[in-house]
XYZ file of C-alpha atoms in Angstrom:
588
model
C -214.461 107.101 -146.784
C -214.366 107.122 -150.538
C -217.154 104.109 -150.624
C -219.393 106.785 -148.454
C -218.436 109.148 -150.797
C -219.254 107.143 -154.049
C -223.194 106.010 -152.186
C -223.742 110.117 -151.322
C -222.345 111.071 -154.726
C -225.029 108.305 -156.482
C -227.700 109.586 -154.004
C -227.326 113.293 -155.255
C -227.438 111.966 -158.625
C -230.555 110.651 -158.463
C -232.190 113.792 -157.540
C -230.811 114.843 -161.136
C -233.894 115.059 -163.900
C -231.807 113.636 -167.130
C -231.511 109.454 -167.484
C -227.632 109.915 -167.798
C -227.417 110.972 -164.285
C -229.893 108.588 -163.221
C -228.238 105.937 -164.682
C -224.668 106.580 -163.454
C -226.059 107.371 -160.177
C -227.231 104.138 -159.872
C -224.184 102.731 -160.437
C -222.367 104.671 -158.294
C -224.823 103.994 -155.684
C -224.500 100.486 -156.628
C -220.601 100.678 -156.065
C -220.781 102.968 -152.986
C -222.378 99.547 -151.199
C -220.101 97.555 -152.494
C -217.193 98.943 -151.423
C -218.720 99.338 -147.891
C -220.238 95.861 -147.304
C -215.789 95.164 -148.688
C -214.816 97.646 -145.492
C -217.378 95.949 -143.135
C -216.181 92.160 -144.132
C -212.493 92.502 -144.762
C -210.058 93.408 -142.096
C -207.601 94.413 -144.361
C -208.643 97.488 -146.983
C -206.996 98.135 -150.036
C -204.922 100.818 -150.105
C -206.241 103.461 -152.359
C -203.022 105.500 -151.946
C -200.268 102.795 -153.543
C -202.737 102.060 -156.154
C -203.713 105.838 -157.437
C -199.595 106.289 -156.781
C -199.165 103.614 -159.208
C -201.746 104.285 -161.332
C -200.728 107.729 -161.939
C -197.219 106.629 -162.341
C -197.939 104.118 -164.925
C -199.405 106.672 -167.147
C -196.363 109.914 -166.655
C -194.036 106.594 -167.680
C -195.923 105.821 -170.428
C -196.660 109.562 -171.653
C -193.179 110.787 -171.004
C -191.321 107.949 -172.711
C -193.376 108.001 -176.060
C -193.402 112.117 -176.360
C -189.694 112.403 -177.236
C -190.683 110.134 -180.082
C -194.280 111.392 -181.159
C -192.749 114.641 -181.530
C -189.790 114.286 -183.324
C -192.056 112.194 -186.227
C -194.335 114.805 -185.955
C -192.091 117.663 -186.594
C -190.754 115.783 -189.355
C -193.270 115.163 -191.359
C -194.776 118.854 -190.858
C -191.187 119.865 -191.943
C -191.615 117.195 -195.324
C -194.804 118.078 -196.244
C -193.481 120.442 -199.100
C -190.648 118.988 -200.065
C -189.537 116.960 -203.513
C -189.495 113.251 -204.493
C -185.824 113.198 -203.509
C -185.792 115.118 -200.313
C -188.934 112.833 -199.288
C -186.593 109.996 -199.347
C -183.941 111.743 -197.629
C -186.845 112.877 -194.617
C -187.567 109.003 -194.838
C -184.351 107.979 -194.092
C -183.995 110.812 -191.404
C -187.085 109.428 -189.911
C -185.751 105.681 -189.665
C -182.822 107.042 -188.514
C -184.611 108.664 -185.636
C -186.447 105.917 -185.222
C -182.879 103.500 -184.878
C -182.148 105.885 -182.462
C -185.229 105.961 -180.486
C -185.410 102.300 -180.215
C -181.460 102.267 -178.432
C -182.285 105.243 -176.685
C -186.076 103.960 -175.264
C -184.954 102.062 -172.150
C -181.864 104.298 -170.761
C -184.902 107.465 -171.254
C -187.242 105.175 -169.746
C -185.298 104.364 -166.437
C -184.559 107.693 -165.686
C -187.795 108.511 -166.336
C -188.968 105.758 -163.642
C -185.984 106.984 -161.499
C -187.465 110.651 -161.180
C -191.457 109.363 -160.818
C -191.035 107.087 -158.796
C -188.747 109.482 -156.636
C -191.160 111.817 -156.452
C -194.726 109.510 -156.395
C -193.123 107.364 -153.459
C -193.417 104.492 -156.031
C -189.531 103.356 -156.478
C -188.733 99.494 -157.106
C -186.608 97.614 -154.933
C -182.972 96.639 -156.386
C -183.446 93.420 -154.605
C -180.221 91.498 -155.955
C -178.042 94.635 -155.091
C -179.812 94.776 -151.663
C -179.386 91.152 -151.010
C -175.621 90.662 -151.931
C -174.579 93.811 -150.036
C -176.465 92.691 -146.825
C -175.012 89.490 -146.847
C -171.525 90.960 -147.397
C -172.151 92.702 -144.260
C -173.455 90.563 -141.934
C -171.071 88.009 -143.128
C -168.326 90.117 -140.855
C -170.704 91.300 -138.113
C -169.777 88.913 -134.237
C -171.551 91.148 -132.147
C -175.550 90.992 -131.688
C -176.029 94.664 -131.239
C -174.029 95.313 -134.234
C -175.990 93.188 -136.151
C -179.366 94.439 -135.023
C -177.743 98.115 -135.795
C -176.871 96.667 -139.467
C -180.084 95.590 -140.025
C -181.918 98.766 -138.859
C -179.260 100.516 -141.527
C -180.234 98.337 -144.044
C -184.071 98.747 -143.867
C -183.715 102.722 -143.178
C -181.787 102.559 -146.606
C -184.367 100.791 -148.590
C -187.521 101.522 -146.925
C -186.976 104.835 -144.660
C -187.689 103.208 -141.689
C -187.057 105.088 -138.620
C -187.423 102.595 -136.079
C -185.827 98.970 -135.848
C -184.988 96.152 -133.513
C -183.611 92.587 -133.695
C -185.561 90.615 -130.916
C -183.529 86.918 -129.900
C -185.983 84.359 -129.537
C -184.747 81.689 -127.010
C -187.327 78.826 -126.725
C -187.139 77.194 -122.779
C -187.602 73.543 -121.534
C -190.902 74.302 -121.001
C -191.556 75.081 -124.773
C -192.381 78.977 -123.682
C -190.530 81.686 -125.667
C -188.447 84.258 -124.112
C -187.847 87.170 -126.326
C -185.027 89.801 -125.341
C -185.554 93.442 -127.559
C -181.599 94.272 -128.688
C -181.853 97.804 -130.001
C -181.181 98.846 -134.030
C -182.516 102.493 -134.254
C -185.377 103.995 -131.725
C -185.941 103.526 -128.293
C -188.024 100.378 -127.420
C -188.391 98.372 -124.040
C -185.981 96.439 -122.805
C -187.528 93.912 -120.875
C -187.781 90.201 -121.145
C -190.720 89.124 -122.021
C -191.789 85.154 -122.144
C -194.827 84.076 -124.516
C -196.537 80.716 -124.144
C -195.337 77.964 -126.258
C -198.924 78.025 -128.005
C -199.368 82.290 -128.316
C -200.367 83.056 -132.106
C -198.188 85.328 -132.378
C -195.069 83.308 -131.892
C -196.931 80.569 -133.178
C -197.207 82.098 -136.637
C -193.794 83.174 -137.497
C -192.368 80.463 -136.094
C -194.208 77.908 -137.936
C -195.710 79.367 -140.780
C -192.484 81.379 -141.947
C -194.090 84.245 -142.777
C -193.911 87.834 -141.908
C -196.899 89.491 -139.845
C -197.776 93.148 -139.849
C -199.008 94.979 -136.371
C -202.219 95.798 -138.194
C -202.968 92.345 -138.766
C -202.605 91.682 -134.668
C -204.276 94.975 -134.472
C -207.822 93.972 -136.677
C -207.787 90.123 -138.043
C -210.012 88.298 -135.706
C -207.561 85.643 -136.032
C -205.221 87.448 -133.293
C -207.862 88.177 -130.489
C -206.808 85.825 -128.149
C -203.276 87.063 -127.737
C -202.668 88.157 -123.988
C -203.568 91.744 -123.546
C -200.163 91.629 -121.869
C -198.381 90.678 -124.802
C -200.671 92.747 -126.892
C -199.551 95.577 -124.585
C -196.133 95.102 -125.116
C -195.902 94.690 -128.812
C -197.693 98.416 -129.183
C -195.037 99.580 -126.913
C -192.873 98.300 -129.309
C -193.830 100.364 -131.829
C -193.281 98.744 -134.926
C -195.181 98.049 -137.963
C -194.349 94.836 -138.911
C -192.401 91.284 -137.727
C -190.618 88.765 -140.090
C -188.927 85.462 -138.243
C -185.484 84.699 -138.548
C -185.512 80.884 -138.841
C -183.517 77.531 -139.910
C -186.954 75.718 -140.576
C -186.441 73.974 -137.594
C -187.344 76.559 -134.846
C -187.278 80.199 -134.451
C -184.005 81.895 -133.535
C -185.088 85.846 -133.728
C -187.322 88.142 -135.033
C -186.595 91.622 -137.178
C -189.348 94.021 -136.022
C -189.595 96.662 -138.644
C -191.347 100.286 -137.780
C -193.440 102.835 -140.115
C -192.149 103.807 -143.343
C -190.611 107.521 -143.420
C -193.392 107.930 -146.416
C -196.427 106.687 -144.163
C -197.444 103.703 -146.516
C -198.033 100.328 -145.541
C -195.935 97.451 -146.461
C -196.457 95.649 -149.946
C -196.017 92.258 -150.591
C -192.776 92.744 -152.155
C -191.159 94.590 -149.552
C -192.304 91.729 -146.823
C -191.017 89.436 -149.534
C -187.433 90.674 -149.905
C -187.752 91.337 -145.593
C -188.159 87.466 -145.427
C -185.321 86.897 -147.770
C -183.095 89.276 -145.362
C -184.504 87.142 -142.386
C -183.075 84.356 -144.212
C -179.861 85.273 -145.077
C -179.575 86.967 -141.258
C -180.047 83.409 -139.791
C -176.573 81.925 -139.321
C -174.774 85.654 -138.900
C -177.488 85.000 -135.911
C -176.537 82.235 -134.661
C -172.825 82.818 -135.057
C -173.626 86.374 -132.835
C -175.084 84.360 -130.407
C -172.545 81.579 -130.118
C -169.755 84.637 -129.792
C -171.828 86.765 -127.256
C -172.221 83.050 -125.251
C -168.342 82.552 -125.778
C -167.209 85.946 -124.307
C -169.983 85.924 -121.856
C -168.019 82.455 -120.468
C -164.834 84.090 -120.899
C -165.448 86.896 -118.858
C -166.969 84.740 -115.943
C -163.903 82.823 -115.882
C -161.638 86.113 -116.104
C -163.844 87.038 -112.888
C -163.514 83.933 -111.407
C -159.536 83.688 -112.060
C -159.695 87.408 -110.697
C -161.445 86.291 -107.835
C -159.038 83.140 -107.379
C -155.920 85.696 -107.580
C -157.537 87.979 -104.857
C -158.342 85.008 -102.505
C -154.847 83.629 -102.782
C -153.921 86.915 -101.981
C -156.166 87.387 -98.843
C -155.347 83.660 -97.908
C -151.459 84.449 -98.057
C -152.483 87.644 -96.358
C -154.013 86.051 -93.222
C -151.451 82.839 -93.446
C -148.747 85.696 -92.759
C -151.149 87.497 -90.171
C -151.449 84.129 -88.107
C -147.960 83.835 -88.141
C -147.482 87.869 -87.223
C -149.873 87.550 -84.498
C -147.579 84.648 -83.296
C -144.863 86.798 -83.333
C -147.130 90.104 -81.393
C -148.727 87.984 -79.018
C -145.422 86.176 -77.785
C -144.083 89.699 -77.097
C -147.399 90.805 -76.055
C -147.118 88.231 -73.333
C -143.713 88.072 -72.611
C -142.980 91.950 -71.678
C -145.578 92.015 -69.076
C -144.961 88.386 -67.672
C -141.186 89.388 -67.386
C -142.028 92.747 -65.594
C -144.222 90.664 -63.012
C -142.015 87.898 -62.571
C -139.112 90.341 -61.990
C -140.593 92.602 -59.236
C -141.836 89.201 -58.138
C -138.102 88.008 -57.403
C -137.248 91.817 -56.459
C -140.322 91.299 -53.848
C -138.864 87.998 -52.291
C -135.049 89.128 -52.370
C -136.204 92.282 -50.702
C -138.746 90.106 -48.332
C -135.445 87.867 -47.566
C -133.990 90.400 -46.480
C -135.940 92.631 -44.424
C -135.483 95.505 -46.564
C -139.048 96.229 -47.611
C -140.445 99.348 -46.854
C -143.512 100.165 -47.243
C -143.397 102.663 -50.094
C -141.337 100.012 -51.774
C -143.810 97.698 -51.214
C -146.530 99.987 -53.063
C -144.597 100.975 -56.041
C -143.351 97.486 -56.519
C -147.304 96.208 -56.134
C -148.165 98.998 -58.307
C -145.736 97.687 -61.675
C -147.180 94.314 -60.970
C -150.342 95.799 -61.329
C -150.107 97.480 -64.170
C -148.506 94.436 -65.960
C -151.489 91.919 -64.686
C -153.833 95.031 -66.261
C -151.760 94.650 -69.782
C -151.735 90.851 -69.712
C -155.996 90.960 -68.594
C -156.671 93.312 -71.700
C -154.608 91.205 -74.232
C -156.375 88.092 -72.653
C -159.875 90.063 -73.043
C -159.560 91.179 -76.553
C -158.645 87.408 -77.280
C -161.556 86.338 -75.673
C -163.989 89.101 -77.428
C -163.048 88.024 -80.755
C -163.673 84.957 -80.075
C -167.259 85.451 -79.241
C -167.407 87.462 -82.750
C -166.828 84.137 -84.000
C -169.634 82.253 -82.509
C -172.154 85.172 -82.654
C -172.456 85.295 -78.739
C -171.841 89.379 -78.018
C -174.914 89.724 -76.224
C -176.118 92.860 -76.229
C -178.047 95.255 -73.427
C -179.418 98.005 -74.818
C -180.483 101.469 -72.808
C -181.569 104.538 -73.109
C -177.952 107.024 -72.909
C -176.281 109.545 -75.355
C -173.139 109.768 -78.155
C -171.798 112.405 -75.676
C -171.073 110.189 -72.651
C -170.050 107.975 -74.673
C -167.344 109.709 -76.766
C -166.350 111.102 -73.158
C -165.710 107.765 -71.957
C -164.085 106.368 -74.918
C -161.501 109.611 -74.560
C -161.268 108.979 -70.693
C -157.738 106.333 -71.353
C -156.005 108.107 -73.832
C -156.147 111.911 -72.211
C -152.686 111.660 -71.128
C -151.088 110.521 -74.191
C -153.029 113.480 -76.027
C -151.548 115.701 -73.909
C -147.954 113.597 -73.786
C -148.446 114.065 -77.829
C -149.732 117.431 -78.505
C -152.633 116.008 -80.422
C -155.740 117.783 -80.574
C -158.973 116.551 -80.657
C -162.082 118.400 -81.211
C -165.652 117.064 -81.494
C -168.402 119.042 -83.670
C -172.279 117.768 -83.385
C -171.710 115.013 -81.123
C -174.145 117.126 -78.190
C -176.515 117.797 -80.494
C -178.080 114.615 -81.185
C -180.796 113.089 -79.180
C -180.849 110.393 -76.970
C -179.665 107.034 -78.336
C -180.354 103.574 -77.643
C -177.497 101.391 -76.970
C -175.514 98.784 -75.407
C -173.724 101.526 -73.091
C -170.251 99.378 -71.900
C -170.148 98.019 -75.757
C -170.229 101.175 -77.599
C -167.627 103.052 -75.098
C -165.075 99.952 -75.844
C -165.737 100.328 -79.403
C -165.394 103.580 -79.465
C -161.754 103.969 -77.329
C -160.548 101.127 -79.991
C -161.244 103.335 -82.861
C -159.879 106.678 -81.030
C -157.157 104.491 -79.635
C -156.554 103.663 -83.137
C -156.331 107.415 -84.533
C -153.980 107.908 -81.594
C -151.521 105.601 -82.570
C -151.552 106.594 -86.282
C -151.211 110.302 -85.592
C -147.735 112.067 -85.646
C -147.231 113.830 -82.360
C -148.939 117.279 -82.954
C -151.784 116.461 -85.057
C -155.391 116.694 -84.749
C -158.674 114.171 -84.465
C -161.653 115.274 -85.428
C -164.888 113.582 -84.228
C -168.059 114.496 -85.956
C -171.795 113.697 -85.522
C -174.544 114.558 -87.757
C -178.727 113.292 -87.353
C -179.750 110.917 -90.804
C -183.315 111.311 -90.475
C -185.699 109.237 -92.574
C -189.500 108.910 -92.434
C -189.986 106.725 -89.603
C -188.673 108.101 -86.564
C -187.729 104.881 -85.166
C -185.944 104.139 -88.033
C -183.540 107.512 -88.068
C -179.783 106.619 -88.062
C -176.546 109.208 -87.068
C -173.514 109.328 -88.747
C -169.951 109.363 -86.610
C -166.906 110.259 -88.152
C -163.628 109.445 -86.853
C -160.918 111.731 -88.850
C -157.406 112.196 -88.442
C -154.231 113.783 -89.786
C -152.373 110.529 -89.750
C -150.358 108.390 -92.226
C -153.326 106.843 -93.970
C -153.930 103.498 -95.326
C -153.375 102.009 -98.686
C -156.858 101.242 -100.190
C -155.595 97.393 -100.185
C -156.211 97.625 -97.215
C -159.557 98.882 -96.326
C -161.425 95.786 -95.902
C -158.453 93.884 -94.117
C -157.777 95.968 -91.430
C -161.517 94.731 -89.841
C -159.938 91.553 -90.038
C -158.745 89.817 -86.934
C -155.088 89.929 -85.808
C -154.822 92.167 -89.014
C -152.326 94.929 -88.490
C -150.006 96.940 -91.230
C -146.270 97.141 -91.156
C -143.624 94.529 -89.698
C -143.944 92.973 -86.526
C -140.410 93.198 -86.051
C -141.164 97.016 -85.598
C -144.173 95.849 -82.830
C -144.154 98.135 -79.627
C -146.310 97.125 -76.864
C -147.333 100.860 -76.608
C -150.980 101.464 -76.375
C -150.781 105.153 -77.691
C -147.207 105.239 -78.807
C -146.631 106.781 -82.243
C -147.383 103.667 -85.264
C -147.437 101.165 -81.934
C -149.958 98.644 -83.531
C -150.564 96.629 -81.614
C -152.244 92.647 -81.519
C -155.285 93.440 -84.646
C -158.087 92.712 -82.116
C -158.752 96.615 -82.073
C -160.839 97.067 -84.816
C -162.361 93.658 -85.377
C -163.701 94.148 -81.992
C -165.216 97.662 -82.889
C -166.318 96.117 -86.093
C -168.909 93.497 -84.124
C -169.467 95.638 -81.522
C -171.245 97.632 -84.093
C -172.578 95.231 -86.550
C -174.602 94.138 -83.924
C -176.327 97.308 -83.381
C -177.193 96.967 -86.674
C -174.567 99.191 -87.930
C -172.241 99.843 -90.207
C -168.311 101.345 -90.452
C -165.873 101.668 -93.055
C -162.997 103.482 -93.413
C -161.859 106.237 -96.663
C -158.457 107.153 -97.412
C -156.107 108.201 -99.919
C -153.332 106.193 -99.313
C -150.524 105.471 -96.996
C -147.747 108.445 -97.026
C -145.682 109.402 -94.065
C -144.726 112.623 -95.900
C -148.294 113.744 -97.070
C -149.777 112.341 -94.092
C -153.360 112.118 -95.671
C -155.000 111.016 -92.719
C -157.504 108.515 -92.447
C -161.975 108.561 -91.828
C -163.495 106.276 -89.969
C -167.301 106.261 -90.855
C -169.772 104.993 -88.543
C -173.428 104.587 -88.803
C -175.987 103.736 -85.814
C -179.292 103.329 -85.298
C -180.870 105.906 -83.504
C -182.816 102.992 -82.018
C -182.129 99.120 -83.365
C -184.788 97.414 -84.883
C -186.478 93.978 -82.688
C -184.487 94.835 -79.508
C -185.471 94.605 -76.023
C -184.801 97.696 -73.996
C -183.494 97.269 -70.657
C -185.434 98.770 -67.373
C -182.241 100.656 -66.604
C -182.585 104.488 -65.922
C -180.383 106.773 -68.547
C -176.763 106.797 -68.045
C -174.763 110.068 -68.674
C -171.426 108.649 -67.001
C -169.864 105.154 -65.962
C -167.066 104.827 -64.030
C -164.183 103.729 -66.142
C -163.627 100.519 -64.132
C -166.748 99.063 -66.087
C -165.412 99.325 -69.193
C -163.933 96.064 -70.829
């Protein structure tokens, strides 16, 4: 701009009819192409601003530090022009005095004087020694890298009014590529990784060449066109205005990325100069950082991993008691109805012996065998399901039915001891969702384990709640419903959430077993909810449970969540019509 200005300004002169104009439009014509075919050539232009600031702060130094002086002479001799021989020499030694004094009072006047122009023109030195030692003073105490990347940006707001700053670590990889990771001083800035090639100029310069680099260099010096427009992307996301290395002359170990002065002028040589010397004193409070974020990084994966050794001793002493429990369960599990049937078995042959058999004796006595072989064939089952949860071999058949018959079937076993317990149980929803596609027998046992469950948890008089809501999403095949099991019971300690899915799981001491399918805290074998666990992780769904705690006082009461596909991904759908009811016989 000003060289276009100098050519037009020297053009207009020469229009002028006098040789002085003539002349010094020449010249400035002469300059005005000068200082253009300078813009056109260089990529870097000097910066008119620093030097007129400088300039014009030279001279108010100059002209305010001698006017004290010029003055007081002046007013001196004005004031001795009329006087005698004796009070002449008196006004001469009043002028060397002032003169004494103005020499010892020259370079305190003159500092301030600097202090107050150069506050004002932009123009202040750098106290570099002061800067220096109190940097190093700080960093010397800093462990963390954030903090140090936050002392830094401190440090360059102070002395340059810098409103953006960032210390990026520089890791080098086996492959000789860079990975540089942005740790925030002051302004945002991106926090990805990014990885430069091992032979990218920009890495290349400040991590061989020591040297700081400026954005507008990357910007306009041909030198930097073949950085990655990637790369080039990301350092103008950055932000910042220049880049000085943090290095051990050996290889590169971080970078301070410095943004725009508050005042809007570029960097000067001096101020990269004393950056550099920053950079250097930065480099082992770097590497010292790094060592400690490394150290704590290792301390807290082996605080994780001791955590994670305590919680598996804890599960494995867990289950080592279960197996031993479920010893305990099962041998009464078996026993009770083995003893029932071999005692009405010996009742049956006495009575046989005897002739004393009638025929309603006959039936009832059938009838407890009966009902034993039953108990023994469902512990036997359950056994035999979790097994196949073991070797993945629940096979599946899914059709075309709904949550209603379902739920309805599932309740079908336990409407007596409802009714024996005063518990109500109310469903909301469940006939309002559309039809579902399932394997029918699986999903009713499932379900009867997890109201069985709620039964046996539930004080006599309390309530069940079971509720059903759509979870639509944007593919219809792909829409899942939400069933929620919730009851007024006990609860469960939060210990315990996961466990309970666990087989042969149960809470509270065996000792206290009852082989009570729907008797109050009856738990019985642990096969319950494993079973309804698989059954519904293979339709590709999910359950959990949510409770406060365990308190027989409160009674908090526990939710069982369950989540379905409307209709599983990758499954085969059987031929069979829709069912709506299935005898209960069919259920296993």
């Amino acid at each position: 701009f000003i060289a276009l200005l100098t050519l037009f300004t020297g053009e207009f002169l020469q229009f002028i009819d006098n040789p002085i104009f003539i002349i010094t439009g020449q010249a400035l014509r002469y300059l005005g192409i000068v200082g253009l075919a300078y813009a056109v050539a260089s990529y870097r232009i000097v910066d008119v601003r620093t030097r007129i600031r400088r300039t014009l702060a030279f001279f108010i130094i100059n002209i305010l530090s001698a006017l004290p002086l010029i003055i007081a002479i002046v007013l001196i001799l004005n004031f001795s022009s009329d006087l005698n021989q004796y009070n002449k020499n008196l006004t001469l030694l009043l002028i060397a005095i002032v003169v004494a004094l103005g020499f010892l009072l020259y370079d305190p006047y003159r500092r301030v004087i600097e202090r107050i122009t150069f506050r004002y023109l932009g123009s202040e030195g750098l106290n570099s020694n002061l800067i220096i030692r109190n940097y190093s003073q700080a960093i010397a105490r800093t462990l963390d890298v954030q903090q140090l990347s936050v002392l830094i940006a401190g440090t360059l707001s102070e002395m340059l009014e810098t409103n953006r700053c960032a210390l990026l670590l520089v890791s080098q990889q086996e492959d000789g590529r860079y990975e540089i990771e942005p740790i925030a001083g002051m302004g945002p800035l991106p926090r990805d990784i990014i990885v430069f090639p091992a032979k990218d100029r920009f890495i290349t310069l400040l991590a061989e060449e020591h040297q700081p680099l400026l954005q507008y260099d990357i910007d306009f010096n041909p030198v930097y066109s073949d950085i990655n427009e990637a790369h080039g992307e990301w350092l103008k996301e950055m932000a910042m205005e220049g880049y000085v290395p943090i290095s051990d002359g050996d290889e590169i170990a971080g970078i301070i990325a410095a943004g725009p002065k508050g005042t809007g002028l570029p960097y000067q040589s001096n101020e990269l100069e004393l950056m550099q010397t920053l950079a250097d004193q930065t480099i082992v409070a770097l590497q010292n950082a790094r060592l400690y974020s490394v150290l704590n990084a290792q301390n807290e994966q082996v605080r994780l991993l001791n955590e994670d050794l305590v919680d598996q001793n804890e599960k494995l002493e867990v289950m080592d008691r279960v197996k031993t429990d479920f010893i305990t369960i099962a041998s009464h599990e078996l026993r009770t109805p083995l003893t029932q049937v071999k005692g009405y078995a010996d009742i049956l042959a006495a009575m046989n012996e005897e002739n004393a058999l009638s025929r309603d004796q006959t039936r009832e006595i059938v009838g407890h065998i009966n009902r034993a072989t039953l108990q023994l064939e469902g512990l036997i089952t359950d056994m035999l399901e979790t097994s196949q949860l073991d070797v993945d071999e629940m096979r599946l058949t899914f059709v075309k039915t709904r949550l209603q018959s379902i739920i309805k079937l599932a309740m079908e076993p336990l409407i007596q001891a409802l009714r024996e317990r005063r518990i109500t149980l109310t469903q909301e929803g469940v006939d309002e969702l559309p039809p579902i596609y399932a394997d029918y027998k699986r999903l009713v046992q499932a379900f009867t384990k997890l109201l069985g469950n709620a039964v046996k948890y539930t004080p006599d008089g309390g309530r069940i709640t079971v509720t059903a809501a759509l979870i639509p999403s944007v593919d219809e095949e792909e829409a899942y419903f939400e069933v929620i099991i919730q009851d007024s019971g006990i609860g469960i300690d939060p210990k315990y959430h996961e466990l309970i899915f666990e087989k042969f799981f149960r809470i509270g001491d065996p000792q206290l077993h009852s082989t009570g399918s729907t008797k109050f805290k009856g738990a019985g074998p642990g096969l319950g909810l494993p079973i309804a666990k698989g059954v519904i992780e293979g339709h590709n769904g999910r359950i959990w449970v949510e409770s406060e705690g365990e308190d027989e006082q409160r009674m908090p009461g526990s939710s069982f969540h369950i989540i379905l596909p409307v209709k599983p991904a990758e499954v085969e759908i059987e031929p069979i019509p829709e069912l709506e009811e299935r005898p209960s016989y069919l259920i296993g």
